[in-house]
mmCIF file of C-alpha atoms in Angstrom:
data_model
loop_
_atom_site.group_PDB
_atom_site.id
_atom_site.type_symbol
_atom_site.label_atom_id
_atom_site.label_comp_id
_atom_site.label_asym_id
_atom_site.label_seq_id
_atom_site.Cartn_x
_atom_site.Cartn_y
_atom_site.Cartn_z
ATOM 1 C CA UNK A 1 -18.877 -62.895 138.935
ATOM 2 C CA UNK A 2 -18.315 -59.600 137.058
ATOM 3 C CA UNK A 3 -18.102 -56.556 139.226
ATOM 4 C CA UNK A 4 -20.196 -53.539 138.321
ATOM 5 C CA UNK A 5 -17.963 -50.632 137.790
ATOM 6 C CA UNK A 6 -18.575 -47.988 140.485
ATOM 7 C CA UNK A 7 -19.567 -44.554 139.379
ATOM 8 C CA UNK A 8 -16.779 -41.932 139.662
ATOM 9 C CA UNK A 9 -16.853 -40.016 142.785
ATOM 10 C CA UNK A 10 -17.435 -36.276 142.721
ATOM 11 C CA UNK A 11 -14.328 -34.317 142.280
ATOM 12 C CA UNK A 12 -13.323 -30.920 143.401
ATOM 13 C CA UNK A 13 -12.006 -28.470 140.902
ATOM 14 C CA UNK A 14 -8.390 -29.243 139.819
ATOM 15 C CA UNK A 15 -6.877 -26.544 141.962
ATOM 16 C CA UNK A 16 -6.446 -27.065 145.642
ATOM 17 C CA UNK A 17 -7.780 -23.625 146.368
ATOM 18 C CA UNK A 18 -8.739 -20.527 144.599
ATOM 19 C CA UNK A 19 -9.272 -16.821 145.568
ATOM 20 C CA UNK A 20 -12.140 -14.654 144.499
ATOM 21 C CA UNK A 21 -11.632 -10.839 144.520
ATOM 22 C CA UNK A 22 -14.113 -8.224 143.401
ATOM 23 C CA UNK A 23 -12.735 -6.911 140.240
ATOM 24 C CA UNK A 24 -14.333 -3.484 140.584
ATOM 25 C CA UNK A 25 -12.596 -3.016 143.898
ATOM 26 C CA UNK A 26 -9.217 -4.384 142.422
ATOM 27 C CA UNK A 27 -9.461 -1.943 139.510
ATOM 28 C CA UNK A 28 -10.181 1.061 141.884
ATOM 29 C CA UNK A 29 -7.451 0.100 144.064
ATOM 30 C CA UNK A 30 -4.849 -0.335 141.264
ATOM 31 C CA UNK A 31 -5.864 3.085 139.879
ATOM 32 C CA UNK A 32 -5.538 4.842 143.286
ATOM 33 C CA UNK A 33 -2.334 3.191 144.035
ATOM 34 C CA UNK A 34 -0.860 4.124 140.795
ATOM 35 C CA UNK A 35 -1.766 7.814 141.321
ATOM 36 C CA UNK A 36 -0.428 7.776 144.849
ATOM 37 C CA UNK A 37 2.756 6.023 143.812
ATOM 38 C CA UNK A 38 3.296 8.644 141.110
ATOM 39 C CA UNK A 39 3.046 11.499 143.547
ATOM 40 C CA UNK A 40 5.054 9.704 146.162
ATOM 41 C CA UNK A 41 7.944 9.075 143.656
ATOM 42 C CA UNK A 42 7.695 12.476 141.898
ATOM 43 C CA UNK A 43 7.681 14.724 144.965
ATOM 44 C CA UNK A 44 11.259 14.046 146.226
ATOM 45 C CA UNK A 45 12.646 13.386 142.720
ATOM 46 C CA UNK A 46 11.365 16.920 141.385
ATOM 47 C CA UNK A 47 14.294 18.672 143.084
ATOM 48 C CA UNK A 48 17.072 16.232 142.460
ATOM 49 C CA UNK A 49 18.629 18.596 139.845
ATOM 50 C CA UNK A 50 18.623 21.607 142.143
ATOM 51 C CA UNK A 51 19.181 20.270 145.574
ATOM 52 C CA UNK A 52 18.136 17.832 148.159
ATOM 53 C CA UNK A 53 14.365 17.401 148.535
ATOM 54 C CA UNK A 54 12.881 19.722 151.291
ATOM 55 C CA UNK A 55 11.204 18.198 154.450
ATOM 56 C CA UNK A 56 7.895 19.082 153.001
ATOM 57 C CA UNK A 57 8.360 17.057 149.828
ATOM 58 C CA UNK A 58 9.579 14.099 151.939
ATOM 59 C CA UNK A 59 6.292 14.368 154.017
ATOM 60 C CA UNK A 60 4.238 14.495 150.810
ATOM 61 C CA UNK A 61 5.926 11.252 149.676
ATOM 62 C CA UNK A 62 5.362 9.606 152.990
ATOM 63 C CA UNK A 63 1.738 10.646 153.049
ATOM 64 C CA UNK A 64 1.149 9.392 149.469
ATOM 65 C CA UNK A 65 2.982 6.076 150.249
ATOM 66 C CA UNK A 66 0.640 5.745 153.386
ATOM 67 C CA UNK A 67 -2.384 6.266 151.091
ATOM 68 C CA UNK A 68 -1.077 3.658 148.681
ATOM 69 C CA UNK A 69 -0.820 1.161 151.457
ATOM 70 C CA UNK A 70 -4.437 2.129 152.601
ATOM 71 C CA UNK A 71 -5.810 1.443 149.127
ATOM 72 C CA UNK A 72 -4.030 -1.883 148.924
ATOM 73 C CA UNK A 73 -5.471 -2.931 152.175
ATOM 74 C CA UNK A 74 -8.818 -1.659 151.291
ATOM 75 C CA UNK A 75 -9.150 -2.922 147.668
ATOM 76 C CA UNK A 76 -6.704 -5.663 146.998
ATOM 77 C CA UNK A 77 -5.955 -7.381 150.358
ATOM 78 C CA UNK A 78 -9.548 -8.591 151.039
ATOM 79 C CA UNK A 79 -10.898 -11.767 149.250
ATOM 80 C CA UNK A 80 -12.735 -14.942 149.530
ATOM 81 C CA UNK A 81 -10.748 -18.242 149.359
ATOM 82 C CA UNK A 82 -12.310 -21.445 148.439
ATOM 83 C CA UNK A 83 -10.680 -24.838 149.221
ATOM 84 C CA UNK A 84 -11.683 -28.452 149.618
ATOM 85 C CA UNK A 85 -12.097 -27.868 153.431
ATOM 86 C CA UNK A 86 -14.305 -24.879 153.133
ATOM 87 C CA UNK A 87 -14.702 -21.118 152.595
ATOM 88 C CA UNK A 88 -12.459 -18.328 154.112
ATOM 89 C CA UNK A 89 -13.528 -14.684 154.107
ATOM 90 C CA UNK A 90 -10.708 -12.157 154.629
ATOM 91 C CA UNK A 91 -11.527 -8.547 155.177
ATOM 92 C CA UNK A 92 -8.978 -5.809 156.210
ATOM 93 C CA UNK A 93 -8.660 -7.011 159.700
ATOM 94 C CA UNK A 94 -10.919 -9.908 160.286
ATOM 95 C CA UNK A 95 -10.743 -13.438 158.843
ATOM 96 C CA UNK A 96 -13.669 -15.918 158.952
ATOM 97 C CA UNK A 97 -13.541 -19.675 157.939
ATOM 98 C CA UNK A 98 -16.369 -22.295 157.629
ATOM 99 C CA UNK A 99 -16.042 -25.829 156.525
ATOM 100 C CA UNK A 100 -18.473 -26.833 153.822
ATOM 101 C CA UNK A 101 -20.522 -29.011 156.280
ATOM 102 C CA UNK A 102 -21.397 -25.758 158.190
ATOM 103 C CA UNK A 103 -22.429 -23.760 155.075
ATOM 104 C CA UNK A 104 -26.275 -24.110 154.688
ATOM 105 C CA UNK A 105 -27.290 -21.065 152.530
ATOM 106 C CA UNK A 106 -25.892 -18.783 150.035
ATOM 107 C CA UNK A 107 -27.828 -15.591 149.022
ATOM 108 C CA UNK A 108 -26.748 -12.800 146.581
ATOM 109 C CA UNK A 109 -30.059 -11.070 146.551
ATOM 110 C CA UNK A 110 -31.162 -10.413 150.184
ATOM 111 C CA UNK A 111 -30.482 -6.642 150.741
ATOM 112 C CA UNK A 112 -28.010 -6.644 147.871
ATOM 113 C CA UNK A 113 -25.446 -8.449 149.896
ATOM 114 C CA UNK A 114 -23.600 -11.736 149.596
ATOM 115 C CA UNK A 115 -24.602 -13.678 152.746
ATOM 116 C CA UNK A 116 -23.307 -17.087 153.687
ATOM 117 C CA UNK A 117 -25.471 -18.764 156.279
ATOM 118 C CA UNK A 118 -23.968 -21.137 158.736
ATOM 119 C CA UNK A 119 -25.349 -24.038 160.685
ATOM 120 C CA UNK A 120 -24.940 -22.291 164.067
ATOM 121 C CA UNK A 121 -27.212 -19.441 162.870
ATOM 122 C CA UNK A 122 -24.388 -17.002 162.199
ATOM 123 C CA UNK A 123 -23.684 -15.496 158.737
ATOM 124 C CA UNK A 124 -20.531 -14.576 156.843
ATOM 125 C CA UNK A 125 -20.562 -11.452 154.604
ATOM 126 C CA UNK A 126 -17.962 -9.469 152.918
ATOM 127 C CA UNK A 127 -17.840 -5.693 152.473
ATOM 128 C CA UNK A 128 -16.652 -6.159 148.858
ATOM 129 C CA UNK A 129 -19.943 -7.901 148.207
ATOM 130 C CA UNK A 130 -22.315 -5.604 150.286
ATOM 131 C CA UNK A 131 -25.168 -3.459 149.349
ATOM 132 C CA UNK A 132 -24.252 -0.325 147.363
ATOM 133 C CA UNK A 133 -25.663 2.045 144.738
ATOM 134 C CA UNK A 134 -23.209 0.783 142.232
ATOM 135 C CA UNK A 135 -24.243 -2.807 143.011
ATOM 136 C CA UNK A 136 -27.971 -1.880 142.499
ATOM 137 C CA UNK A 137 -27.109 -0.392 139.075
ATOM 138 C CA UNK A 138 -25.235 -3.552 137.820
ATOM 139 C CA UNK A 139 -27.594 -5.890 139.718
ATOM 140 C CA UNK A 140 -24.756 -7.425 141.683
ATOM 141 C CA UNK A 141 -23.423 -9.466 138.711
ATOM 142 C CA UNK A 142 -20.097 -10.060 140.732
ATOM 143 C CA UNK A 143 -22.273 -11.245 143.657
ATOM 144 C CA UNK A 144 -23.998 -13.778 141.609
ATOM 145 C CA UNK A 145 -20.821 -14.768 139.910
ATOM 146 C CA UNK A 146 -19.268 -15.403 143.381
ATOM 147 C CA UNK A 147 -22.163 -17.549 144.415
ATOM 148 C CA UNK A 148 -21.804 -19.799 141.351
ATOM 149 C CA UNK A 149 -18.168 -20.288 142.079
ATOM 150 C CA UNK A 150 -18.826 -21.142 145.663
ATOM 151 C CA UNK A 151 -21.475 -23.575 144.702
ATOM 152 C CA UNK A 152 -18.995 -25.327 142.314
ATOM 153 C CA UNK A 153 -16.784 -25.875 145.344
ATOM 154 C CA UNK A 154 -19.508 -26.849 147.762
ATOM 155 C CA UNK A 155 -21.330 -29.234 145.322
ATOM 156 C CA UNK A 156 -18.876 -32.287 145.948
ATOM 157 C CA UNK A 157 -19.619 -32.027 149.689
ATOM 158 C CA UNK A 158 -23.297 -31.858 149.048
ATOM 159 C CA UNK A 159 -22.940 -35.113 147.009
ATOM 160 C CA UNK A 160 -20.694 -37.010 149.393
ATOM 161 C CA UNK A 161 -21.509 -35.497 152.864
ATOM 162 C CA UNK A 162 -17.864 -35.206 153.718
ATOM 163 C CA UNK A 163 -15.679 -32.148 153.462
ATOM 164 C CA UNK A 164 -12.611 -33.934 154.945
ATOM 165 C CA UNK A 165 -11.899 -31.139 157.362
ATOM 166 C CA UNK A 166 -11.314 -31.198 161.058
ATOM 167 C CA UNK A 167 -11.715 -27.514 161.469
ATOM 168 C CA UNK A 168 -14.611 -25.817 162.848
ATOM 169 C CA UNK A 169 -16.141 -22.458 162.302
ATOM 170 C CA UNK A 170 -13.368 -19.899 163.000
ATOM 171 C CA UNK A 171 -13.306 -16.092 163.486
ATOM 172 C CA UNK A 172 -10.041 -14.183 164.258
ATOM 173 C CA UNK A 173 -8.568 -10.789 164.028
ATOM 174 C CA UNK A 174 -5.456 -10.508 161.659
ATOM 175 C CA UNK A 175 -3.574 -7.139 161.392
ATOM 176 C CA UNK A 176 -2.053 -7.278 157.867
ATOM 177 C CA UNK A 177 1.092 -5.248 159.005
ATOM 178 C CA UNK A 178 3.539 -6.900 156.772
ATOM 179 C CA UNK A 179 1.705 -6.456 153.456
ATOM 180 C CA UNK A 180 0.986 -2.762 154.191
ATOM 181 C CA UNK A 181 4.648 -2.177 155.340
ATOM 182 C CA UNK A 182 5.955 -3.932 152.117
ATOM 183 C CA UNK A 183 3.867 -1.711 150.051
ATOM 184 C CA UNK A 184 4.954 1.232 151.933
ATOM 185 C CA UNK A 185 8.640 0.438 151.798
ATOM 186 C CA UNK A 186 8.544 -0.322 148.056
ATOM 187 C CA UNK A 187 6.872 2.782 147.260
ATOM 188 C CA UNK A 188 9.460 4.930 149.170
ATOM 189 C CA UNK A 189 12.449 2.975 148.060
ATOM 190 C CA UNK A 190 13.060 4.943 144.812
ATOM 191 C CA UNK A 191 12.408 8.486 145.925
ATOM 192 C CA UNK A 192 14.098 8.185 149.280
ATOM 193 C CA UNK A 193 16.999 6.214 147.689
ATOM 194 C CA UNK A 194 17.470 8.691 145.001
ATOM 195 C CA UNK A 195 17.363 11.585 147.684
ATOM 196 C CA UNK A 196 19.975 9.812 149.683
ATOM 197 C CA UNK A 197 22.221 9.291 146.654
ATOM 198 C CA UNK A 198 21.971 12.872 145.676
ATOM 199 C CA UNK A 199 22.937 13.978 149.132
ATOM 200 C CA UNK A 200 26.075 11.607 149.273
ATOM 201 C CA UNK A 201 27.140 12.785 145.839
ATOM 202 C CA UNK A 202 26.684 16.339 146.840
#
């Protein structure tokens, strides 16, 4: 008896996971980080030919580096992460995760926000995809694009009814101290290192 070939099972996208970031926030963050970095580096180095940087210039560099770390955390650190298990929303300090079996609704139109409705009645939203004047002007094209990508990852679960995850709905606070400190130190490495070498050579 000849066996009937079974239809191929739905597959997830080739990648094990993918991240979504709002390109508008990323572009704004890169611009402000570049400007802050220029000021942070230029302030101490501006006096290397005439003497060691003054404490005021060092303070300016520290402040600008702090602003650069701030814009990184605000614009580049947050993201949505999609995987075979579910969706993770990372803000500046909060991280939310929901397996696909608990994701019931996706909405990019209600109140101009991207809203992910969960089976327990809670919702996951992200401030990068929240209501804003700019979003009204562009009709939230990024929001709708995010929904389409989320649906691509959720559709295999909708077809099989199994997300393969043993995790439940999770919410936790995560302080991104290491990324912020890394940006801060990298920004300060060149100007402060140059000032130290000038001091030693003098």
